[in-house]
Coordinates of C-alpha atoms in Angstrom, one line a residue:
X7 CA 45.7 65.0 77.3
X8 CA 42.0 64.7 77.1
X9 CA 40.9 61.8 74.5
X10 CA 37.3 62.4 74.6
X11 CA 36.2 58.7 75.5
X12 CA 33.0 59.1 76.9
X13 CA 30.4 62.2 75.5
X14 CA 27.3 62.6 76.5
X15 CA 24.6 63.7 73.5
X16 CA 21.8 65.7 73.9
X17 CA 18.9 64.5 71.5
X18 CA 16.8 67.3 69.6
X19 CA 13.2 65.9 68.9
X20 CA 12.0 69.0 68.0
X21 CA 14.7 69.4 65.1
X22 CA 15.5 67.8 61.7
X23 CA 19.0 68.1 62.0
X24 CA 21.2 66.5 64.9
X25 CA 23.8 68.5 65.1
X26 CA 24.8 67.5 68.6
X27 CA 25.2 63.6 67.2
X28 CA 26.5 64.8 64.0
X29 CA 29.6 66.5 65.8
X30 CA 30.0 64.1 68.3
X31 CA 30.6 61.4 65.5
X32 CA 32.5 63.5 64.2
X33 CA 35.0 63.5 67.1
X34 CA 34.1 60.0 67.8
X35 CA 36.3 59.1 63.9
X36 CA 39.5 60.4 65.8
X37 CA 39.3 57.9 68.8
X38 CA 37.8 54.6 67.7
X39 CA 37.8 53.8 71.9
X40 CA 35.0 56.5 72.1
X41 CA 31.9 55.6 73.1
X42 CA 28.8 57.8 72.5
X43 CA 25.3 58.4 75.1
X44 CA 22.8 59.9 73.3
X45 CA 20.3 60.8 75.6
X46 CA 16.5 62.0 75.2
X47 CA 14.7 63.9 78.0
X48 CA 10.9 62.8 78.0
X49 CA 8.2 63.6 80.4
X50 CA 4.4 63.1 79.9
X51 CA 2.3 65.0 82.4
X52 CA -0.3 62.1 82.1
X53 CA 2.4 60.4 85.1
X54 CA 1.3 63.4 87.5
X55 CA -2.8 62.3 87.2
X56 CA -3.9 60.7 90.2
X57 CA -6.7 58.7 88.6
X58 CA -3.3 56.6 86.9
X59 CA -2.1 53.7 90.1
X60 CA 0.9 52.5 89.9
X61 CA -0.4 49.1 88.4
X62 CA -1.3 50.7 85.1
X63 CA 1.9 53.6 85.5
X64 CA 4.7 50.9 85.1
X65 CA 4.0 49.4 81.6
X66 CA 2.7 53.1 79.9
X67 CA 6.6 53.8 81.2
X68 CA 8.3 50.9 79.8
X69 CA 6.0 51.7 76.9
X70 CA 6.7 54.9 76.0
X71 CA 10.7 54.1 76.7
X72 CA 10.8 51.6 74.2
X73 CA 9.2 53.5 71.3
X74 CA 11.6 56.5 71.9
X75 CA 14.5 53.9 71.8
X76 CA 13.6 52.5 68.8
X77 CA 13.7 56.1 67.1
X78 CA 17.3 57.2 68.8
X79 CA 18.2 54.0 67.0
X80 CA 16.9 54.8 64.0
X81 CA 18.8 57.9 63.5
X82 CA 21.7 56.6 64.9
X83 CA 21.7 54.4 61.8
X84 CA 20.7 57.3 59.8
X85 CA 24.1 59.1 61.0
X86 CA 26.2 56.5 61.2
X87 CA 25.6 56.0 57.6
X88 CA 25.9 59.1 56.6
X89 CA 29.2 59.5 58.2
X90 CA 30.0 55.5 57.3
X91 CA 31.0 55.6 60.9
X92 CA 31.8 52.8 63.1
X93 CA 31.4 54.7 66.7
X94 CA 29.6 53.1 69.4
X95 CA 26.5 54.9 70.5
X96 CA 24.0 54.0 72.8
X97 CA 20.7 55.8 73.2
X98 CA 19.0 56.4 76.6
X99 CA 15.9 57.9 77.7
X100 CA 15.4 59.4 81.1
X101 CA 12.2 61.0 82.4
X102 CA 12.4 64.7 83.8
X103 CA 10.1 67.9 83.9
X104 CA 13.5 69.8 83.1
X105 CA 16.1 68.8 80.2
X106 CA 18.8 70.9 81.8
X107 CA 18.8 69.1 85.0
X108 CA 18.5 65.4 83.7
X109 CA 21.5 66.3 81.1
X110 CA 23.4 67.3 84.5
X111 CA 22.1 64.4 86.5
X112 CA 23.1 62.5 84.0
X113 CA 26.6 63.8 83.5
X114 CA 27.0 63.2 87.4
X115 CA 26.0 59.3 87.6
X116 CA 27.8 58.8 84.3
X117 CA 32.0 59.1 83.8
X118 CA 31.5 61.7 80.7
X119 CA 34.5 64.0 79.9
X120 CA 32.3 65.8 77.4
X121 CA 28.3 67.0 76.6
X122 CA 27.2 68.3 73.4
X123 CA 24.2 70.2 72.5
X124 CA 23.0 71.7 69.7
X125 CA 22.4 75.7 69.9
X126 CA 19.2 77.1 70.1
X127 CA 18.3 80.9 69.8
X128 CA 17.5 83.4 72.6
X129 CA 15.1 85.7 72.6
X130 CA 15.1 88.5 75.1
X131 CA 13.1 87.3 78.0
X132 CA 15.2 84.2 78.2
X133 CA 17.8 85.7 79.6
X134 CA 15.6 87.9 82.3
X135 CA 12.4 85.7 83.5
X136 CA 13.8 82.1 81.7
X137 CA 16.7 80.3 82.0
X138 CA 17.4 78.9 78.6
X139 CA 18.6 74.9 78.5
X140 CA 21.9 75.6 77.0
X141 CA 22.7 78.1 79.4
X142 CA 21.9 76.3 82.4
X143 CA 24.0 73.4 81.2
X144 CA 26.7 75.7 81.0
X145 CA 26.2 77.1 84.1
X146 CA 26.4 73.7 86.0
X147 CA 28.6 71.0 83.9
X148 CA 31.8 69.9 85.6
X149 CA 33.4 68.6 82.4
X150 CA 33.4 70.6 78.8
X151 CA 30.6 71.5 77.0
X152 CA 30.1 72.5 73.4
X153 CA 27.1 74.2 71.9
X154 CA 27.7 72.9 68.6
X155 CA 26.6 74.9 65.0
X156 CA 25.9 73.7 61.7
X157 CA 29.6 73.8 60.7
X158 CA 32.0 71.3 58.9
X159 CA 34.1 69.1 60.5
X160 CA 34.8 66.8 57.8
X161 CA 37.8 69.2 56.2
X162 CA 41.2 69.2 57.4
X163 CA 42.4 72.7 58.6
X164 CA 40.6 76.0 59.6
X165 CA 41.3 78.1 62.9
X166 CA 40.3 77.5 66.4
X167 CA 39.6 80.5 68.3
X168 CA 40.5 80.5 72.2
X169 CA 40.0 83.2 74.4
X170 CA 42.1 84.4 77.0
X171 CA 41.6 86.9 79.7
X172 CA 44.4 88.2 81.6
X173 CA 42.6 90.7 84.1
X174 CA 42.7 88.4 86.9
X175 CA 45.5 86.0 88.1
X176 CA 43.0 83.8 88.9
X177 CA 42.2 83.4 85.5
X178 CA 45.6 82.7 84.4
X179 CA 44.7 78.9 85.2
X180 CA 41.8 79.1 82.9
X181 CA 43.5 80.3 79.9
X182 CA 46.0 77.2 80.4
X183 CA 43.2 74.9 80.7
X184 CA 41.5 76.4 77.7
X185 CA 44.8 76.0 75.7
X186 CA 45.2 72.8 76.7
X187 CA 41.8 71.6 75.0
X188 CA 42.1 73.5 72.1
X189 CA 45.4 71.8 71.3
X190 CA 43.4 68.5 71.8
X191 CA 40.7 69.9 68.9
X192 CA 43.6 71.2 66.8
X193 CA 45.3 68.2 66.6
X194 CA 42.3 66.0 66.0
X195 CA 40.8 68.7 63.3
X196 CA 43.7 69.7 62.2
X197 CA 43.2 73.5 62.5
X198 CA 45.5 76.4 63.9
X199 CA 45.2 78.0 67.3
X200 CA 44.4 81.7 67.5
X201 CA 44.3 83.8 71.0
X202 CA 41.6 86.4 71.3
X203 CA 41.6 89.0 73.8
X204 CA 39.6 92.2 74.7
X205 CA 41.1 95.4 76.5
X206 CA 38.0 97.2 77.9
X207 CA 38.8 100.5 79.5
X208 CA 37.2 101.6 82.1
X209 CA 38.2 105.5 82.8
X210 CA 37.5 106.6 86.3
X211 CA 35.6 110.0 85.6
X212 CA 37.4 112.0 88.1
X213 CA 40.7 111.5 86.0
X214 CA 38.9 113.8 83.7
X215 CA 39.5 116.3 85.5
X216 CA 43.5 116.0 86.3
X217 CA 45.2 118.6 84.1
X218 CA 47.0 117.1 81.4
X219 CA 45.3 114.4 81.5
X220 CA 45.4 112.2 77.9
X221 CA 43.0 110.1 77.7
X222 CA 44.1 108.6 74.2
X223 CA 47.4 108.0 76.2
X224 CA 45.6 105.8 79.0
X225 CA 43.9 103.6 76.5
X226 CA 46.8 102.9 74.7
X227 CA 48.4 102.2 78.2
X228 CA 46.2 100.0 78.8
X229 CA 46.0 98.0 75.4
X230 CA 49.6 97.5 75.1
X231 CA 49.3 95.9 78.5
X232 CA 47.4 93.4 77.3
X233 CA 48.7 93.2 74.1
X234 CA 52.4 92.6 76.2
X235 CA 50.4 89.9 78.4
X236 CA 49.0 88.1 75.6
X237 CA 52.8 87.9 73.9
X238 CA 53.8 86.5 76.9
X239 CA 51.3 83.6 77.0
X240 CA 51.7 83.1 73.2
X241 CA 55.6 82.8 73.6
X242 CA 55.4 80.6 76.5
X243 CA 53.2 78.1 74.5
X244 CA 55.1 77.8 71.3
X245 CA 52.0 80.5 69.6
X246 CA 53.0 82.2 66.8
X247 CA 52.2 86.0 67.8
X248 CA 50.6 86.6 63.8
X249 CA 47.8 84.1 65.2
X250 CA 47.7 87.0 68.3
X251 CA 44.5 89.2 68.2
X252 CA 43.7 92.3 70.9
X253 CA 41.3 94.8 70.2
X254 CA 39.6 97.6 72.4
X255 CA 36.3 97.0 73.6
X256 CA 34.4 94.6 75.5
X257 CA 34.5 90.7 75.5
X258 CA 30.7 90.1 73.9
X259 CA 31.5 92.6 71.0
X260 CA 35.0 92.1 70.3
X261 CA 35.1 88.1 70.2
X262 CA 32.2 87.6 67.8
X263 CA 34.1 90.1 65.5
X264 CA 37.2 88.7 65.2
X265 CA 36.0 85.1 65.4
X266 CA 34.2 86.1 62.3
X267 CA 37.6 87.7 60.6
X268 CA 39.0 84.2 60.8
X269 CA 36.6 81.8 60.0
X270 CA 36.7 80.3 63.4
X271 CA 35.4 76.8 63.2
X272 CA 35.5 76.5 67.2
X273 CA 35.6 79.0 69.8
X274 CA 36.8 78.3 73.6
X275 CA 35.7 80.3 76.3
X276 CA 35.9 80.1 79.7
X277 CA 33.0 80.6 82.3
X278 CA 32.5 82.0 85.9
X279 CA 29.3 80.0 85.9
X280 CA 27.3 82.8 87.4
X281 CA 23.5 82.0 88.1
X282 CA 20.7 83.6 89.9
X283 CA 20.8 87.9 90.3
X284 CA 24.3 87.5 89.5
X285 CA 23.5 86.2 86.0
X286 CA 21.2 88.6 85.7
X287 CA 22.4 91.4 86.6
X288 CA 27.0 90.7 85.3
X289 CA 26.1 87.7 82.9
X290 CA 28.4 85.3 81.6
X291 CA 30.6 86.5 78.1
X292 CA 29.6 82.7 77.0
X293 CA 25.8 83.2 77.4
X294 CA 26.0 86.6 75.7
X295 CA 28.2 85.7 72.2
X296 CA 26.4 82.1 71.9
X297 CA 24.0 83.7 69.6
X298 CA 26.2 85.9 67.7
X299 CA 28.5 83.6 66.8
X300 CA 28.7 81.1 63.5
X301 CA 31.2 78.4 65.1
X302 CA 31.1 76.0 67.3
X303 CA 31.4 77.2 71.2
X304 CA 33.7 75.4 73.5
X305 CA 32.8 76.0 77.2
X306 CA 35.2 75.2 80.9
X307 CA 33.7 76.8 83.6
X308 CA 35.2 77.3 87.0
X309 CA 33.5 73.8 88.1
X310 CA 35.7 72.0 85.6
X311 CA 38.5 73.6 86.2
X312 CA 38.2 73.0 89.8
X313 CA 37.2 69.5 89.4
X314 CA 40.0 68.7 86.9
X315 CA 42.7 70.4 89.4
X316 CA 41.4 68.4 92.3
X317 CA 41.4 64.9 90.6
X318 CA 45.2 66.0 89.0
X319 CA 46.0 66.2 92.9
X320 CA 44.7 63.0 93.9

């Protein structure tokens, strides 16, 4: 069972509120071995002038390190505080053009088992010419990521959302893996595990034209598989099938809606990591409900999966 040891915080300089920090402390109170990284991303073009040698470029570095130390430490205090927390957090400052790829550089040179970001919003064009931070963190992390909302942790209870997907075999391992950290959140939030799952139907349009043909009947065919599948998994796992939800309809609209039925505090999701014309032109469910939903999203890829099965192996 994961213990969330080592998490990896992504600093906000732009925002008032550090959500990121605030909900990694907040995990941090349920493992006092936890240590936190809170890590700002800082690049000033002035470096790329040629008129700067590397005499002068050294000390404007160490410089301009030091001062944003001071202020990571400065609302570290402010948090702690806050949260009359104890949790051990160290602030780091790397320089790179890109925040997304010095938070996964970082996650690679450092033993993290977690990385928290606050969300941002998306506009259209992120998603066709720009590839937003958050996204591309979730595209490329080998260890779980959540893009954390401005929601309460502090209270005992509430319901944890995780969704399931049964379409594929291959995904069977993903919905274990899913389960398995939402039952890690659970126990330290104290809050009840739902299972959420979508039944798209997709109606080959030459089956319109078979006589006697109901298409009511192959809907409900194909939602009562699902719902049978879902049963299954719920039964298997000691889940009460009253915390079972299965509705008709794609992923991106019908997990926002149900998440928002229950109050969902955190949502799990699992991601095929898709980048380049793939992300653009299929997407990834995780990318697309980010926005559109008020909870805290809980993110495994296929790269953590994989990575997690191959070190279980070793």
């Amino acid at each position: 069972m994961r213990k969330y040891t080592n998490i990896l915080v992504v600093a906000e300089p732009k925002k008032d509120v550090q959500i990121a920090l605030k909900r990694a402390i907040d995990i941090a109170k349920f493992n006092p071995k936890t240590t936190i990284t809170y890590l700002r991303v800082v690049y000033d073009f002035a470096y790329d002038l040629l008129i700067l040698n590397k005499v002068k470029e050294k000390p404007i570095h160490a410089d301009i390190e030091q001062t944003h130390i001071d202020h990571l430490n400065q609302i570290i205090e402010e948090y702690r505080e806050k949260a009359n927390s104890e949790a051990t957090i160290v602030p780091k400052v790397v320089e790179n053009r890109d925040v997304g790829e010095a938070v996964i550089d970082e996650m690679r040179v450092g033993n993290y088992d977690l990385i928290i970001k606050a969300a941002n919003s998306h506009g259209l064009l992120d998603s066709i010419i720009f590839t937003p931070i958050d996204w591309f963190i979730l595209r490329h992390a080998e260890v779980p990521v959540i893009i954390a909302k401005n929601n309460d942790w502090q209270q005992s209870g509430g319901n944890i959302a995780v969704c399931v997907d049964f379409t594929l075999n291959e995904h069977l391992q993903s919905n274990v893996a899913m389960l398995r950290e939402a039952q890690v959140l659970s126990k330290i939030t104290g809050s009840r595990i739902h299972l959420i799952n979508s039944a798209p139907v997709y109606m080959p349009t030459v089956m319109l034209e078979v006589p006697h043909y109901s298409p009511d009947l192959y809907e409900q065919g194909v939602l009562e598989e699902h719902r049978n599948r879902m049963y299954e998994f719920a039964d298997k796992h000691h889940i009460d099938r009253q915390y079972c939800h299965i509705e008709e309809g794609m992923p991106d609209d019908v997990i926002p809606e149900i998440c928002e039925r229950i109050n969902a505090k955190a949502v799990l999701i699992g991601s095929a990591g898709r980048s380049g014309l793939a992300a653009a032109l299929i997407g990834n469910t995780c990318e697309e409900i980010v926005d559109d939903i008020d909870a805290d999203l809980f993110v495994l890829n296929r790269k953590t999966i994989k990575k997690e099965k191959e070190q279980s192996n070793e």
